[in-house]
Short mmCIF file of C-alpha atoms and ligand atoms in Angstrom, two decimals:
data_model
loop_
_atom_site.label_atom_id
_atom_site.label_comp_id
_atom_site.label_asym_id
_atom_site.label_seq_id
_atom_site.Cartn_x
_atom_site.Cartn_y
_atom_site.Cartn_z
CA UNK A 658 -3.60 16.22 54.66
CA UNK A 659 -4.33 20.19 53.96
CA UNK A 660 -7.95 21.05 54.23
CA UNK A 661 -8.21 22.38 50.43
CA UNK A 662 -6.56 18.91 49.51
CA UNK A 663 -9.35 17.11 51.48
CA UNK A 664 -12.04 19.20 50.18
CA UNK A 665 -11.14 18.96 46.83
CA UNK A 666 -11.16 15.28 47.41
CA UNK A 667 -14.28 15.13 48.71
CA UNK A 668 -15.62 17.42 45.79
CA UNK A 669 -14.27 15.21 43.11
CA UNK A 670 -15.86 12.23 44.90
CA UNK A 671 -19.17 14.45 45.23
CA UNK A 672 -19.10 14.97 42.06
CA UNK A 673 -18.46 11.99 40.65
CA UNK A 674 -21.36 10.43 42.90
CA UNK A 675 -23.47 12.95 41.10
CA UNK A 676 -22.84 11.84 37.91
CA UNK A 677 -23.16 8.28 38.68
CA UNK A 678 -26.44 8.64 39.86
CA UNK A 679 -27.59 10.93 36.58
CA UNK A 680 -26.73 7.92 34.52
CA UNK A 681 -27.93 5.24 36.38
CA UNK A 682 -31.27 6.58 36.29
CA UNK A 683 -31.23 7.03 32.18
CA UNK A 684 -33.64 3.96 31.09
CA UNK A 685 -33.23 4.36 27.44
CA UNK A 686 -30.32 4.40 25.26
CA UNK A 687 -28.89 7.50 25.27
CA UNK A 688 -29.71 9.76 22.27
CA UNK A 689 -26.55 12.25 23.49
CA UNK A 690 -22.92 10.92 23.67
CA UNK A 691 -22.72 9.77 27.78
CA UNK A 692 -20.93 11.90 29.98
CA UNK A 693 -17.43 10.33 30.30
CA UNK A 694 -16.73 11.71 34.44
CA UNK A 695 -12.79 11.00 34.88
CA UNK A 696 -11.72 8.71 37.69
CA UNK A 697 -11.49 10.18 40.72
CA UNK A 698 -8.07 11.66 41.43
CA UNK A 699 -6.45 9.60 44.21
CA UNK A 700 -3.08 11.34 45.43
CA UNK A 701 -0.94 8.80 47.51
CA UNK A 702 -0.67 10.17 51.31
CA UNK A 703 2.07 12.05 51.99
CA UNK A 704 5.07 10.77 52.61
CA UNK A 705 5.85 10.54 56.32
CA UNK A 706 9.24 12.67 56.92
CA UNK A 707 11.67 9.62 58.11
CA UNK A 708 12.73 10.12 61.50
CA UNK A 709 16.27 11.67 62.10
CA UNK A 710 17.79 10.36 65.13
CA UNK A 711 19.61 12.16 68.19
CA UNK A 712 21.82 10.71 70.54
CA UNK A 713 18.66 11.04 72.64
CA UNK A 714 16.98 7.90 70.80
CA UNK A 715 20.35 6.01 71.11
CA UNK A 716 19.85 2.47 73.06
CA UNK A 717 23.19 1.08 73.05
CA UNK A 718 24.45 -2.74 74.10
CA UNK A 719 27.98 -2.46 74.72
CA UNK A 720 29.87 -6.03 75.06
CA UNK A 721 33.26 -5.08 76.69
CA UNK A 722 35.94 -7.45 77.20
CA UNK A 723 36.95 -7.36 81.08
CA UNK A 724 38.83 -5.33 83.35
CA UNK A 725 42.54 -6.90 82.12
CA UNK A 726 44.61 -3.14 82.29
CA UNK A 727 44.65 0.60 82.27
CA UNK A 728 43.80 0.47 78.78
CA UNK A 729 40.90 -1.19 79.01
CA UNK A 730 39.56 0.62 82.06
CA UNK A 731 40.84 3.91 80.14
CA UNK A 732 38.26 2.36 77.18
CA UNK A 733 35.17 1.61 79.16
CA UNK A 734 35.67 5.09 81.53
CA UNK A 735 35.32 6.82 77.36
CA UNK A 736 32.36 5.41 76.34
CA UNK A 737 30.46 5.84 80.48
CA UNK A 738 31.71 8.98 80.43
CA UNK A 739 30.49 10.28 76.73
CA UNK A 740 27.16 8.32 77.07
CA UNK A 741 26.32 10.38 79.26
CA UNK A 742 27.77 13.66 77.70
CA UNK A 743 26.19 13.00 74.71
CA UNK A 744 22.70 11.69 76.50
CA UNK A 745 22.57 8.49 75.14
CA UNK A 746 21.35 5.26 77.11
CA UNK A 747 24.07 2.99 77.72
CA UNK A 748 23.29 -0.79 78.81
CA UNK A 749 27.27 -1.72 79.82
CA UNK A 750 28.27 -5.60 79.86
CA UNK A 751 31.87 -6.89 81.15
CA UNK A 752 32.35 -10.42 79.41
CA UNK A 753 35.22 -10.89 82.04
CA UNK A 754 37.60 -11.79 79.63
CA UNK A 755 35.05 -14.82 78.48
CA UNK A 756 34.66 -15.35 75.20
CA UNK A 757 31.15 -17.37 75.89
CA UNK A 758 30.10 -14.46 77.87
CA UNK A 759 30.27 -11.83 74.99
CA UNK A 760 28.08 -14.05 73.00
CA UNK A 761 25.51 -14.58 75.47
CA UNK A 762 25.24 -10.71 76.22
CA UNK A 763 25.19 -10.09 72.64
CA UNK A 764 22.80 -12.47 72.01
CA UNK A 765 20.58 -11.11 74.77
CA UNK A 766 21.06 -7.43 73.39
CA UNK A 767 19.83 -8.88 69.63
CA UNK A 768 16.55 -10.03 71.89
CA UNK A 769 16.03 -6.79 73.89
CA UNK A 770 13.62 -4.39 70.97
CA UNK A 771 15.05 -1.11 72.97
CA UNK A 772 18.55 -1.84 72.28
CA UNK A 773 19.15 0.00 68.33
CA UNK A 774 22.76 -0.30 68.34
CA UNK A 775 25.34 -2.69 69.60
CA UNK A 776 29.17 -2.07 70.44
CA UNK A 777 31.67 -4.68 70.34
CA UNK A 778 35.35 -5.34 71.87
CA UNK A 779 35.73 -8.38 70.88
CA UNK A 780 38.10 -10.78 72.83
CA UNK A 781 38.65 -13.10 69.91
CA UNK A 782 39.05 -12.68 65.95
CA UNK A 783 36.38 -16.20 65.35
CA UNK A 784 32.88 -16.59 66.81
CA UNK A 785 30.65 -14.04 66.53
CA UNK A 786 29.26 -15.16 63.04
CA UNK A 787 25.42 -16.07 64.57
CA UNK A 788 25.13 -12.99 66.82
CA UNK A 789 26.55 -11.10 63.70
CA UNK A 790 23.87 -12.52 61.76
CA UNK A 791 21.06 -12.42 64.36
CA UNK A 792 21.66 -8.79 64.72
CA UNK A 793 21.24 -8.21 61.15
CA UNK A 794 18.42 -9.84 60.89
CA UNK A 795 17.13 -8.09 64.03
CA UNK A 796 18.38 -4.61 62.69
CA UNK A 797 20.44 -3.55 64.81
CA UNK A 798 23.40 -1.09 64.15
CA UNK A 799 26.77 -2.84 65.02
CA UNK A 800 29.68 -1.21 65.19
CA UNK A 801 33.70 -2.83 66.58
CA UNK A 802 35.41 -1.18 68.61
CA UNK A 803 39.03 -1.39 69.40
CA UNK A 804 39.33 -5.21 68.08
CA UNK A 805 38.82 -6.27 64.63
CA UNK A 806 37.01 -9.31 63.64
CA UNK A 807 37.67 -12.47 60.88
CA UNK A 808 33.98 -11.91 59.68
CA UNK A 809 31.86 -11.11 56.82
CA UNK A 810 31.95 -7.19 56.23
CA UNK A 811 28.69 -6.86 55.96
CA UNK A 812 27.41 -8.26 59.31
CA UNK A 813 28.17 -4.89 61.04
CA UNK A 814 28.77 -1.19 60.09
CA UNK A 815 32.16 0.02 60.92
CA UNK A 816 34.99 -1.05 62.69
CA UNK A 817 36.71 2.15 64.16
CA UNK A 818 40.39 0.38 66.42
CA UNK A 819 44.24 0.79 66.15
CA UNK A 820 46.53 -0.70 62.93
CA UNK A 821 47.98 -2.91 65.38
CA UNK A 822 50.12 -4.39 62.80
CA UNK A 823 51.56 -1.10 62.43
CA UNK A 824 51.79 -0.91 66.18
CA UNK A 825 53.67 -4.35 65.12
CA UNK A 826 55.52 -2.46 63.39
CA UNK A 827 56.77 0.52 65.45
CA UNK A 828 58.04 -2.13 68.21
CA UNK A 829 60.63 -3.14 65.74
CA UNK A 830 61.92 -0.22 64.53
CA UNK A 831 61.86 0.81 68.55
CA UNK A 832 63.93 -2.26 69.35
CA UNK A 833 66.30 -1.75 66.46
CA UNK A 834 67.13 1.95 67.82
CA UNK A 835 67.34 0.60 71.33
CA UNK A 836 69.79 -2.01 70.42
CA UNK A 837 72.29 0.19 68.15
CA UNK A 838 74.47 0.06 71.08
CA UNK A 839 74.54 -4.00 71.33
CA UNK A 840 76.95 -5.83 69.15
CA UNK A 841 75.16 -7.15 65.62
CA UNK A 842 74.58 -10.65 66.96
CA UNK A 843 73.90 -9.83 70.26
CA UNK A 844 70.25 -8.84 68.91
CA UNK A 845 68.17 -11.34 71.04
CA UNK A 846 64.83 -10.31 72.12
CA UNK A 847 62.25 -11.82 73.71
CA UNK A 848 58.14 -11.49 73.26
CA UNK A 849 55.53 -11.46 76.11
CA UNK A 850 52.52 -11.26 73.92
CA UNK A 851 48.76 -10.63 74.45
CA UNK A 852 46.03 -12.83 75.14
CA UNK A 853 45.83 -16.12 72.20
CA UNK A 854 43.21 -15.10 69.45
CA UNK A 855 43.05 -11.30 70.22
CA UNK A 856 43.57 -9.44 66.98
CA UNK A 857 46.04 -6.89 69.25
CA UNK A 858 48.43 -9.51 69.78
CA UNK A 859 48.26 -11.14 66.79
CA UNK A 860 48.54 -8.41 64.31
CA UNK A 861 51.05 -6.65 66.61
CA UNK A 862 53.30 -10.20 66.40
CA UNK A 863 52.77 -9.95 62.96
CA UNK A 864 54.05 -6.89 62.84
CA UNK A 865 57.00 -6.97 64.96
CA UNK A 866 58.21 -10.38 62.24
CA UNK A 867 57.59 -7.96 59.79
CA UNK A 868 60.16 -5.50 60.72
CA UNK A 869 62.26 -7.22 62.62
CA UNK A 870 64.67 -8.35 59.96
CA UNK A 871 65.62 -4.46 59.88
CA UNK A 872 68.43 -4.82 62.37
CA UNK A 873 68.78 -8.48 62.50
CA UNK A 874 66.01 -9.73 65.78
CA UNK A 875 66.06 -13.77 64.82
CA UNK A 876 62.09 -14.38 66.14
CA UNK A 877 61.32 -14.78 69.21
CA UNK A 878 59.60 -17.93 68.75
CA UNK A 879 62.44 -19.82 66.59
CA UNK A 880 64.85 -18.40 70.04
CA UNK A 881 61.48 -20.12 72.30
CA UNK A 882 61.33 -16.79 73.56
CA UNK A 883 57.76 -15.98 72.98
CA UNK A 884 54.68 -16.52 75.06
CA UNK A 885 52.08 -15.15 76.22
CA UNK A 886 51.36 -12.83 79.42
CA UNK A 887 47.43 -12.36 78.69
CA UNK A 888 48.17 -8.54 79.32
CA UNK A 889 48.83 -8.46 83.24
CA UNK A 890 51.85 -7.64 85.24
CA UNK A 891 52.22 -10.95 87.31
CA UNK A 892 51.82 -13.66 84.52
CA UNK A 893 54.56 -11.23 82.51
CA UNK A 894 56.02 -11.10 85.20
CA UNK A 895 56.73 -15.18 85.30
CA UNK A 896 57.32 -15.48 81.74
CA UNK A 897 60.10 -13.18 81.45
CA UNK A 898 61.50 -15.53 84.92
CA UNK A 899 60.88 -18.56 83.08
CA UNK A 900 62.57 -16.88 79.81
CA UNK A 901 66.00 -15.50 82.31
CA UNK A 902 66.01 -18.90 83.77
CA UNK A 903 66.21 -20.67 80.61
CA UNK A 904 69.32 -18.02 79.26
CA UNK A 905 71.15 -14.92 80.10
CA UNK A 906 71.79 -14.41 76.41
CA UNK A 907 68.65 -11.77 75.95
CA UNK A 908 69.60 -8.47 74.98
CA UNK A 909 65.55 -7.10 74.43
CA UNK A 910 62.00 -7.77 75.34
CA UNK A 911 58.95 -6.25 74.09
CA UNK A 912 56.05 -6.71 76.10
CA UNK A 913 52.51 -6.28 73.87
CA UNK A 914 50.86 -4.18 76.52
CA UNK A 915 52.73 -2.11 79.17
CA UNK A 916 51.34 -4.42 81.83
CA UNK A 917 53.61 -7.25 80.22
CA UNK A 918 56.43 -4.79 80.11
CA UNK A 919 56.19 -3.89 83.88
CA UNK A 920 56.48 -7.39 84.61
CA UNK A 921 59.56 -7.92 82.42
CA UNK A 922 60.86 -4.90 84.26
CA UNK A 923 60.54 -6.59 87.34
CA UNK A 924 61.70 -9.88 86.19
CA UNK A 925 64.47 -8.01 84.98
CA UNK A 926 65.96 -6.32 88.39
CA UNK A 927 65.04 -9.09 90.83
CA UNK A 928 67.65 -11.16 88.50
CA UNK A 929 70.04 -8.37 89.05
CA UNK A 930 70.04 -6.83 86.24
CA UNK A 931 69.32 -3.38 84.46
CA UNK A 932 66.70 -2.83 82.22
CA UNK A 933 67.36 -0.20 80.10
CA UNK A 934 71.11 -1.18 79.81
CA UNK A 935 71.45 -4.79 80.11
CA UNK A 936 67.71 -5.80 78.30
CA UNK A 937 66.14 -2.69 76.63
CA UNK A 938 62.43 -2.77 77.05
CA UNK A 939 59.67 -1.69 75.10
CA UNK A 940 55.91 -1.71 76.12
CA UNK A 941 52.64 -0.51 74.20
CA UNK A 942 48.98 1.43 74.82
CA UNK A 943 51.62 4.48 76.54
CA UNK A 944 49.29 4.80 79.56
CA UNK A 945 50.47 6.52 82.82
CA UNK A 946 52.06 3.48 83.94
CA UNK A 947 53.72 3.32 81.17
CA UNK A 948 55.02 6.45 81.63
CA UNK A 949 56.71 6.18 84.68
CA UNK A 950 58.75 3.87 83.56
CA UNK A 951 59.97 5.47 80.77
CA UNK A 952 60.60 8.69 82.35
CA UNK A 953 62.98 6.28 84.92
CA UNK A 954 64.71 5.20 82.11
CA UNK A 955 63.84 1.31 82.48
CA UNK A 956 61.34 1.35 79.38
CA UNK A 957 62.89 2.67 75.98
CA UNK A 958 59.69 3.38 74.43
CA UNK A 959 56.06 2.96 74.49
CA UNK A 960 54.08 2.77 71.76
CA UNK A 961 50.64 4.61 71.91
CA UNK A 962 47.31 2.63 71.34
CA UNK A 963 44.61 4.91 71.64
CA UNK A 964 41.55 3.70 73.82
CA UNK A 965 39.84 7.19 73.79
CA UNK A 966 37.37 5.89 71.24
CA UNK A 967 33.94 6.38 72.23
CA UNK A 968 33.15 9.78 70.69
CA UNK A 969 34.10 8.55 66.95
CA UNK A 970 32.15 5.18 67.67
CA UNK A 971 29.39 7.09 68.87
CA UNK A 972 28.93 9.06 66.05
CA UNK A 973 29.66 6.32 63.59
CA UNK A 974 26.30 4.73 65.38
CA UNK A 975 24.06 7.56 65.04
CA UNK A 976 25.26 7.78 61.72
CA UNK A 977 24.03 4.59 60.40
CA UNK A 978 20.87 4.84 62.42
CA UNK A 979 19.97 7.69 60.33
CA UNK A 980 20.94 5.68 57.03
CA UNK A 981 23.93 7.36 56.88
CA UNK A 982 26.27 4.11 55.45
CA UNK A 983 29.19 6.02 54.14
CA UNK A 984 32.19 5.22 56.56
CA UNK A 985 34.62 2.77 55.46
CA UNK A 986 34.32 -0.50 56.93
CA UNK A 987 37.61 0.20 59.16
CA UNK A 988 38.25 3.75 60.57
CA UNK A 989 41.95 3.78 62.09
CA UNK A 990 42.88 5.45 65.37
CA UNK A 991 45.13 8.13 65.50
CA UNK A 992 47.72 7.33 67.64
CA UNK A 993 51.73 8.24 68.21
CA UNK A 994 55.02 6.64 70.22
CA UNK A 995 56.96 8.20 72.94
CA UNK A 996 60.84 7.49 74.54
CA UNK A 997 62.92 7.46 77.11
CA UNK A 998 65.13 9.79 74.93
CA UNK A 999 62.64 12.58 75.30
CA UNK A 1000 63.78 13.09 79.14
CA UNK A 1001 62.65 12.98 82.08
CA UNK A 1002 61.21 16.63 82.23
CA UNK A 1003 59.50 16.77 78.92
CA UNK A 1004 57.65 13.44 79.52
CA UNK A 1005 56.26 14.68 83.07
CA UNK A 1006 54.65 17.83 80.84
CA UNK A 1007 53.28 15.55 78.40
CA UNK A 1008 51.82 13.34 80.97
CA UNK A 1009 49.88 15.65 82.46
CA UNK A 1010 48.12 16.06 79.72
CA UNK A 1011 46.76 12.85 79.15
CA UNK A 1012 43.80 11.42 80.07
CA UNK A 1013 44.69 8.15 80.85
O1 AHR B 1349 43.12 -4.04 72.16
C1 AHR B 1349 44.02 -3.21 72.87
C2 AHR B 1349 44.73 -4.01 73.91
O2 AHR B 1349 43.77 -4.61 74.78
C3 AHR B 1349 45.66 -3.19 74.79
O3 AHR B 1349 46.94 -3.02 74.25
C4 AHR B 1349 45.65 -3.99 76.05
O4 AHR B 1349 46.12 -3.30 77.19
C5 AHR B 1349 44.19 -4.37 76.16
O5 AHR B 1349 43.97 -5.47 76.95
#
């Protein structure tokens, strides 16, 4: 408060005081019309400016899934390294692939006052509803990050993570080019797919069924060539066995990570045959592994899923700590394919520009 303000605060009062006391002494009735003083003025206080946020009053509670592939250690090594680019605290949790886990860290992070925003990968599409909701009522900023969620929009800000069904998508339309050389009913392709209840592999089978039909895939599942390789190289690895074992007739694979693809690969040669001529392959997230393999000709294409996402999610958090609600409740990542058919040479250049 300005020292005229107070001043003429205290005046007003002084004054008013003054005339209060001049007519509570009068003892008789007044024979002149009483002196009317006006209220005194009371101005609210100021309104505090609110406080505008920096990356410096960030306290975030990131809830990663695991360890499970280069993507994901590509993920986590984006948001270490820009926390500390951008100067923001990070507290860093690996659920180790357990869905239980996440819960209990994020419940811990709702109970910890320092932590003002908290980051999610979520393992699962179900589960989170009471840590959502604890959160909210906690007021904390929440923000998904590379997984969607089934849950109520409004129990976090933003979720900023791949179209995986259009990832889906791009596997058919990859398998339908790699096959043009197959005849039309020799279009039999198996699926290694991501973990159960992991919106990647579920929106990215969804996808792929979508598309499929293009060039005439029958589904993997109604061919029982479908199952799971919860994202690593040796359980892919197995599956794609098991699926060889069961029938030679396979003319395609597409693994939902390149981690399953690798193992399909290998699968593939220790039953003596070629993959890229005998089963055409195609992987997903286009990380360096994934690029040697295409550039050897034994994956046909690898569709990108970008894990780079820290800086957007970031920014997306100190947005909504400073009331700033406007993003969309689902910000897509930007993301591309890349083939064998681009050669050897030109992959090698593009490679070393990646970061992962
Ligand atoms: O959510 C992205 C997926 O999760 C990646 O494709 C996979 O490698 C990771 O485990």
């Amino acid at each position: 408060m300005t020292k005229s303000r107070t001043l003429r605060i205290a005046m007003t009062v002084g004054v008013t005081v003054a005339l209060a006391a001049c007519s509570s002494t009068a003892t008789t009735a007044p024979t002149t019309a009483p002196v009317v003083t006006a209220p005194p003025v009371v101005t609210a206080a100021p309104p505090t400016a609110a406080k505008v946020y920096t990356y410096a009053d960030m306290v975030v509670g990131f809830i990663q899934t695991g360890s499970e592939s280069g993507w994901r250690a590509a993920n986590t090594s984006s948001f270490q390294e820009t926390a500390k680019e951008k100067g923001l605290k990070l507290n860093f949790y690996d659920a180790q692939n357990k869905l239980e886990n996440q819960i209990t860290a994020f419940h811990q992070f709702n109970q910890d006052p320092t932590v003002n925003v908290i980051i999610l990968a979520a393992l699962d599409v179900t589960g989170y509803d009471d840590v959502l909701k604890e959160a909210k009522t906690a007021g904390k900023v929440v923000v998904l990050e590379d997984r969607r969620i089934n849950a109520d929009a409004s129990l976090y800000y933003t979720y900023i993570g791949s179209d995986f069904d259009a990832e889906g998508q791009k596997f058919a339309a990859a398998m339908c080019d790699a096959l043009k050389g197959f005849p039309a009913d020799k279009h039999n392709v198996a699926e290694i797919s991501g973990a159960v209840g992991a919106s990647a592999a579920i929106d990215r089978a969804k996808g792929f069924r979508e598309k499929m039909g293009d060039c005439g895939i029958p589904d993997p599942t109604s061919l029982n060539l479908s199952q799971t390789g919860n994202w690593g190289v040796p359980e892919s690895k197995a599956v794609m066995e098991a699926f060889l074992k069961k029938t030679k007739n396979i003319q395609g694979v597409i693994g939902h990570n390149d981690e399953e693809a690798i193992g399909a690969i290998q699968a593939i040669k220790e039953a003596g045959l070629k993959p890229g001529k005998d089963i055409m392959v195609v992987g997903a997230d286009a990380t360096a592994d994934g690029f040697k393999y295409l550039i050897s000709g034994e994956m046909f294409a690898d569709i990108e899923c970008n894990p780079l996402l820290a800086p957007q999610v970031y920014e997306a958090a100190l947005k909504a700590l400073n009331g700033d609600l406007s993003l969309p409740k689902w910000v897509p990542s930007q993301e591309g394919q890349f083939f064998a058919s681009q050669g050897a040479a030109a992959l090698t250049d593009i490679l070393k520009t990646r970061k992962y």
